[in-house]
Coordinates of C-alpha atoms in Angstrom, one line a residue:
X261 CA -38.7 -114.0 135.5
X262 CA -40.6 -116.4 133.4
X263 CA -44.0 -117.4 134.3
X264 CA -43.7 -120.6 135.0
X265 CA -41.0 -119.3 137.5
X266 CA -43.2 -117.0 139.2
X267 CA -45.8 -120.3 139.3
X268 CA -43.4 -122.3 140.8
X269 CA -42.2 -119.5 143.4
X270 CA -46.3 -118.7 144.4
X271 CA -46.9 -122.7 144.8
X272 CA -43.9 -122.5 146.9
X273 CA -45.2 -120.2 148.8
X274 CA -48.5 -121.7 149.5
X275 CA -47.0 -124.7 150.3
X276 CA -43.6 -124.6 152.3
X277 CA -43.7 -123.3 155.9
X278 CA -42.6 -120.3 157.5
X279 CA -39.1 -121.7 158.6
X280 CA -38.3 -123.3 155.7
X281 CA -38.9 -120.4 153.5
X282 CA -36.6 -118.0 156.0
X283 CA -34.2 -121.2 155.4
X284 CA -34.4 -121.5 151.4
X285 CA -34.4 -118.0 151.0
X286 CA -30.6 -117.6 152.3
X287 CA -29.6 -120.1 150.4
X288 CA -31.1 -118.6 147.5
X289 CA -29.3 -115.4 148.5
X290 CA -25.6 -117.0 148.0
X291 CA -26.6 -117.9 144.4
X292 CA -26.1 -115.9 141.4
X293 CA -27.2 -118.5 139.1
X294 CA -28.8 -122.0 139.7
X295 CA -25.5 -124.2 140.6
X296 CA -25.4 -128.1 140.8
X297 CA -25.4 -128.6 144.5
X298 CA -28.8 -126.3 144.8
X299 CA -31.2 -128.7 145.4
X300 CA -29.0 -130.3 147.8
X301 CA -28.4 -127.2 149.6
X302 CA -32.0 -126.3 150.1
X303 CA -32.9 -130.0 150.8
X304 CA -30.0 -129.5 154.0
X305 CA -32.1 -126.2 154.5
X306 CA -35.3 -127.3 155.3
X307 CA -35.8 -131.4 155.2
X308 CA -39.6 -133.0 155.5
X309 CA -42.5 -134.1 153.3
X310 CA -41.7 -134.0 149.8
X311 CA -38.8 -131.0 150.3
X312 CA -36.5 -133.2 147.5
X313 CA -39.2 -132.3 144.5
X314 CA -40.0 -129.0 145.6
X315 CA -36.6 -128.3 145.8
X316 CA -36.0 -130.3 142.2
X317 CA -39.2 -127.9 140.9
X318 CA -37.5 -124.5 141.7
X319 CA -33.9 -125.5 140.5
X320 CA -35.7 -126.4 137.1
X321 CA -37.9 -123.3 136.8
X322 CA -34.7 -121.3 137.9
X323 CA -32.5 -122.9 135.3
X324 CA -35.2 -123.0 132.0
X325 CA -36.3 -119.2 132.9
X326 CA -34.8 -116.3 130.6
X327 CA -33.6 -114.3 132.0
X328 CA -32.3 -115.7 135.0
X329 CA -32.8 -113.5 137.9
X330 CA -30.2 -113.7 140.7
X331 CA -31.0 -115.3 143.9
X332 CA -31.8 -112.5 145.9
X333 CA -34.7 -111.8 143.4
X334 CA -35.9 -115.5 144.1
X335 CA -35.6 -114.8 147.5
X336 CA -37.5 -111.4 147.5
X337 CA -40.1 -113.0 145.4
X338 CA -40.5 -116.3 147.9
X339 CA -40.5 -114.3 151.0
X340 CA -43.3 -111.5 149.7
X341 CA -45.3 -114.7 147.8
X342 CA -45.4 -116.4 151.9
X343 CA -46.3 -112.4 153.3
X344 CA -49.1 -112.5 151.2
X345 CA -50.1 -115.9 151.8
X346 CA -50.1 -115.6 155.4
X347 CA -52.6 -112.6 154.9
X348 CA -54.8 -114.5 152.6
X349 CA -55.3 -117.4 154.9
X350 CA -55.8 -115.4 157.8
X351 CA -59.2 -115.0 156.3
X352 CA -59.6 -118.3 154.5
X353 CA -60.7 -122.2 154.9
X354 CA -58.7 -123.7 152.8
X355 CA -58.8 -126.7 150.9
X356 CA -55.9 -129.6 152.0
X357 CA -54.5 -132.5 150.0
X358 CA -51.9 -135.0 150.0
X359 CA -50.9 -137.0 146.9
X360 CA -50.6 -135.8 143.3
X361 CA -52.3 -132.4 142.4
X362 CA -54.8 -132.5 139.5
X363 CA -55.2 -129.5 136.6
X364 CA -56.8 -127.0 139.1
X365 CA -53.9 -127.3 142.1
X366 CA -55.7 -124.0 144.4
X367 CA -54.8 -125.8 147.4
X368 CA -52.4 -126.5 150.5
X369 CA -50.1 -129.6 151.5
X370 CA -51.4 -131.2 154.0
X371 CA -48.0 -131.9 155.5
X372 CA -47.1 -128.3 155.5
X373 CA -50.6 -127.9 156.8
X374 CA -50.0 -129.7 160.1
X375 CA -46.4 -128.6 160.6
X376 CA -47.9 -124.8 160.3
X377 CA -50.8 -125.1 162.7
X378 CA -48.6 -127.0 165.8
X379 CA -45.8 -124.4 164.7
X380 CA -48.2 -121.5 165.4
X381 CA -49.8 -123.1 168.7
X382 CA -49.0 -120.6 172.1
X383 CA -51.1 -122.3 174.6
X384 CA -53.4 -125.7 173.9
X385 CA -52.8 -128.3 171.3
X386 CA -55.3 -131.0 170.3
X387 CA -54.3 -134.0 168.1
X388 CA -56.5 -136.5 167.2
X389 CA -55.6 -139.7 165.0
X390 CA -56.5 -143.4 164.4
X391 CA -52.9 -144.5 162.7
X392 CA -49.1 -142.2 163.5
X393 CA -45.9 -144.0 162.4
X394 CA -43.5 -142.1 160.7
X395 CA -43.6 -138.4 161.5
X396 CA -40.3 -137.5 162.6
X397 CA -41.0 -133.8 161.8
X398 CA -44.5 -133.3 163.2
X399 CA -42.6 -135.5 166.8
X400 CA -39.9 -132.3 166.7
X401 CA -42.9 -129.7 166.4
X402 CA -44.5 -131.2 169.1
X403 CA -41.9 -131.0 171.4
X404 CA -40.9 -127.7 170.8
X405 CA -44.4 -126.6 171.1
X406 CA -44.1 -128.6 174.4
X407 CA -40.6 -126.6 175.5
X408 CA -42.5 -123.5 174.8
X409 CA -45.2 -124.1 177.3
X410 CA -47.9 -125.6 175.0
X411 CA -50.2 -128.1 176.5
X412 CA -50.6 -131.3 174.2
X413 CA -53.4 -133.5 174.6
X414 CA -52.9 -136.8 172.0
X415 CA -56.0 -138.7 171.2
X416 CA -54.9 -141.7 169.5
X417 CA -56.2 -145.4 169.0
X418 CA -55.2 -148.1 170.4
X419 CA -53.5 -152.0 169.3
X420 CA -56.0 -154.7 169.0
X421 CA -54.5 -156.3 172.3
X422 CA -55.6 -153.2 174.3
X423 CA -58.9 -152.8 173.2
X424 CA -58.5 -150.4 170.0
X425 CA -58.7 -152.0 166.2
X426 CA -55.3 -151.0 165.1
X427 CA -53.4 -153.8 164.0
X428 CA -49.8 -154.0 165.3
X429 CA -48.7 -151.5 167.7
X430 CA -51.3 -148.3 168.7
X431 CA -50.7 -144.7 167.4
X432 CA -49.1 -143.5 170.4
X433 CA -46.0 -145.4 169.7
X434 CA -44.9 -143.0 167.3
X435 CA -45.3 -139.8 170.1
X436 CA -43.0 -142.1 172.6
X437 CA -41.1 -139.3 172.6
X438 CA -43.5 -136.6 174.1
X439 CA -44.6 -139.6 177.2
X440 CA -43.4 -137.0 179.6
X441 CA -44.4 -133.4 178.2
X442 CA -47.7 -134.3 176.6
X443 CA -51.3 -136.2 177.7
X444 CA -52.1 -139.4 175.8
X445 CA -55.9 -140.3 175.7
X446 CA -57.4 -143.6 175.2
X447 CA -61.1 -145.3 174.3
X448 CA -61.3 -147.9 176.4
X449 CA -62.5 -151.4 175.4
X450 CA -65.1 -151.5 178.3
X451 CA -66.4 -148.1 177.0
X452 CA -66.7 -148.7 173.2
X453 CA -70.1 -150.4 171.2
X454 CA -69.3 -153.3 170.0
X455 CA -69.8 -153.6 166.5
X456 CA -70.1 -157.4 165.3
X457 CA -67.2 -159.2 166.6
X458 CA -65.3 -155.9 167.5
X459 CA -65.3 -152.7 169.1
X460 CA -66.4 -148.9 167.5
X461 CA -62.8 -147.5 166.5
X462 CA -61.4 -144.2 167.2
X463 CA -61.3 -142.7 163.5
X464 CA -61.5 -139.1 163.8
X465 CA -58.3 -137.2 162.6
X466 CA -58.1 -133.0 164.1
X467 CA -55.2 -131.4 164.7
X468 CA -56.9 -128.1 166.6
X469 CA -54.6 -125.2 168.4
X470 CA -55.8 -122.6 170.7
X471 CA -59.4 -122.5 169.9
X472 CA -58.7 -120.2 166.7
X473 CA -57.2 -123.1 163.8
X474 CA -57.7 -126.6 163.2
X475 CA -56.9 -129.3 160.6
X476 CA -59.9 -131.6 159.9
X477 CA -59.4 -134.7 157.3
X478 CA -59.3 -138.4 156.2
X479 CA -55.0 -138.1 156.6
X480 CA -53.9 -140.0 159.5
X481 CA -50.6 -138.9 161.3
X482 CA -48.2 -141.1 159.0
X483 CA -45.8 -140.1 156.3
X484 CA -47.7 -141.7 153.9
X485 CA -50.7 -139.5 154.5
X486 CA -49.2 -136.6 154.6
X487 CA -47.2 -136.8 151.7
X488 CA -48.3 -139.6 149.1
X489 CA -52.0 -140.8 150.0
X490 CA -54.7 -139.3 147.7
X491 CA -56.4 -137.4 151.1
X492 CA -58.5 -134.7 151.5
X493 CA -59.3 -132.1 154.2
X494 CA -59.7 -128.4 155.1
X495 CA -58.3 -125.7 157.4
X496 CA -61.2 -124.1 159.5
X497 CA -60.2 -120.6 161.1
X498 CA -63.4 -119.8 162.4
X499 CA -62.8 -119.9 166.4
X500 CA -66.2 -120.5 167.0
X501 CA -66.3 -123.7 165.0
X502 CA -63.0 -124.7 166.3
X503 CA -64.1 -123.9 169.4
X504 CA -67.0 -126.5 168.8
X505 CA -64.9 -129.4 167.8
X506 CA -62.7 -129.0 170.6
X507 CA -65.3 -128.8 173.0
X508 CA -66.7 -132.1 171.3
X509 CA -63.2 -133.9 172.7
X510 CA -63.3 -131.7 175.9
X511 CA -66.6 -133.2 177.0
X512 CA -65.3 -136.8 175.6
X513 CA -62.0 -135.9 178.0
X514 CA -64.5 -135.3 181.1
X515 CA -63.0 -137.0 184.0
X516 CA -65.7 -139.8 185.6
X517 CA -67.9 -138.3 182.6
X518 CA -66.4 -139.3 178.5
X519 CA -65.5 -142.0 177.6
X520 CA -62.0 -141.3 176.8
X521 CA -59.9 -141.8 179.5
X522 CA -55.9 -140.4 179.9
X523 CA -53.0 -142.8 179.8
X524 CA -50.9 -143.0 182.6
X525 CA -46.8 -142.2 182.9

């Protein structure tokens, strides 16, 4: 195996998550050598943010490295790079992007990133986000976090017309989906500052689940954030400062108290 291989294979690992690398790794097992319908194959394997150039990027690797190692090596070598991954980042804050990676790429996706922390929720999820449109993956996590018996609260800004400063439709359009197995919160006009002509806006972005990980950064819930925006933000795995920002929204949620406010059904 080449090194550039075994780069591409470790970035992989880093940045795919935990179902899609079970998923590429038996496709990679029915290969002996890099054949033409590859990257379509692991495209079908494990679609979502930027899965096309990833896949594009191993095929590549696979096909310029000499020797070629057969797919179950790949696999092997995918599988043990996420094993050892997952026990680094138990113990890590790690830096998130979206966008194109500079010379010094020691960080994780943020798309991958959001998919893994609602993926690993078992009890509470919190998400918190000014603009969503666009997230047909991070919709289908939700929801199966919801079949699972995962409580979902959604803080999300509103449309101009009801008292938010989102132009166009609000945020919780895109979670229409989740109206009956999730809460939706709103920031009432009545209770915002008004700033100038309008109101304060609901800006914060968190995706927090269980107390124990959260997701805290400038990307908003949309494909373009998680995927193609130059955006920055970290995974914190301290529980007692996750515990802190969720209790922040907890005392916001506090009925006759914050001055958020649920949606009703």
């Amino acid at each position: 195996m080449t090194p550039e291989l075994a780069h591409v294979i470790a970035r992989l690992a880093e940045e795919l998550p935990a179902g899609h690398i079970e998923a590429w790794a038996r496709v990679l097992h029915g290969y002996r050598a890099p054949g033409d319908d590859l990257e379509v194959r692991l495209i079908e394997a494990g679609s979502g943010d930027a899965v096309g150039a990833r896949a594009a990027r191993l095929a590549q690797a696979w096909r310029e490295s000499s020797p070629q190692p057969a797919g179950e090596a790949l696999a092997l070598a995918l599988e043990t790079g996420a094993v050892m991954h997952a026990r680094h980042a138990e113990k890590q804050t790690d830096v998130v992007v979206s966008g194109p990676l500079g010379d010094r790429p020691a960080v994780r996706h943020t798309g991958a990133v959001v998919t893994e922390i609602i993926r690993g929720s078992r009890s509470v999820l919190l998400v918190v986000s000014f603009a969503a449109f666009g997230v047909s993956e991070v919709v289908r996590e939700l929801r199966d976090a919801a079949g699972r018996g995962v409580r979902i609260d959604l803080v999300l800004e509103s449309p101009r017309q009801e008292g938010g400063t989102l132009r166009g439709t609000g945020a919780a359009t895109a979670f229409a989906a989740l109206r009956d197995s999730a809460t939706f919160w709103t920031w009432p006009s009545r209770h915002r500052p008004a700033v100038g002509a309008s109101h304060a806006a609901l800006h914060a972005k968190l995706v927090a689940a269980d107390d124990r990980v959260a997701f805290l950064g400038s990307a908003n819930l949309t494909d373009r954030a998680l995927g193609d925006n130059i955006e920055l933000g970290v995974v914190v795995r301290d529980p007692a400062a996750v515990r802190r920002m969720v209790g922040h929204f907890r005392g916001l949620m506090r009925p006759g108290h914050g001055p958020l406010e649920p949606v009703p059904h």
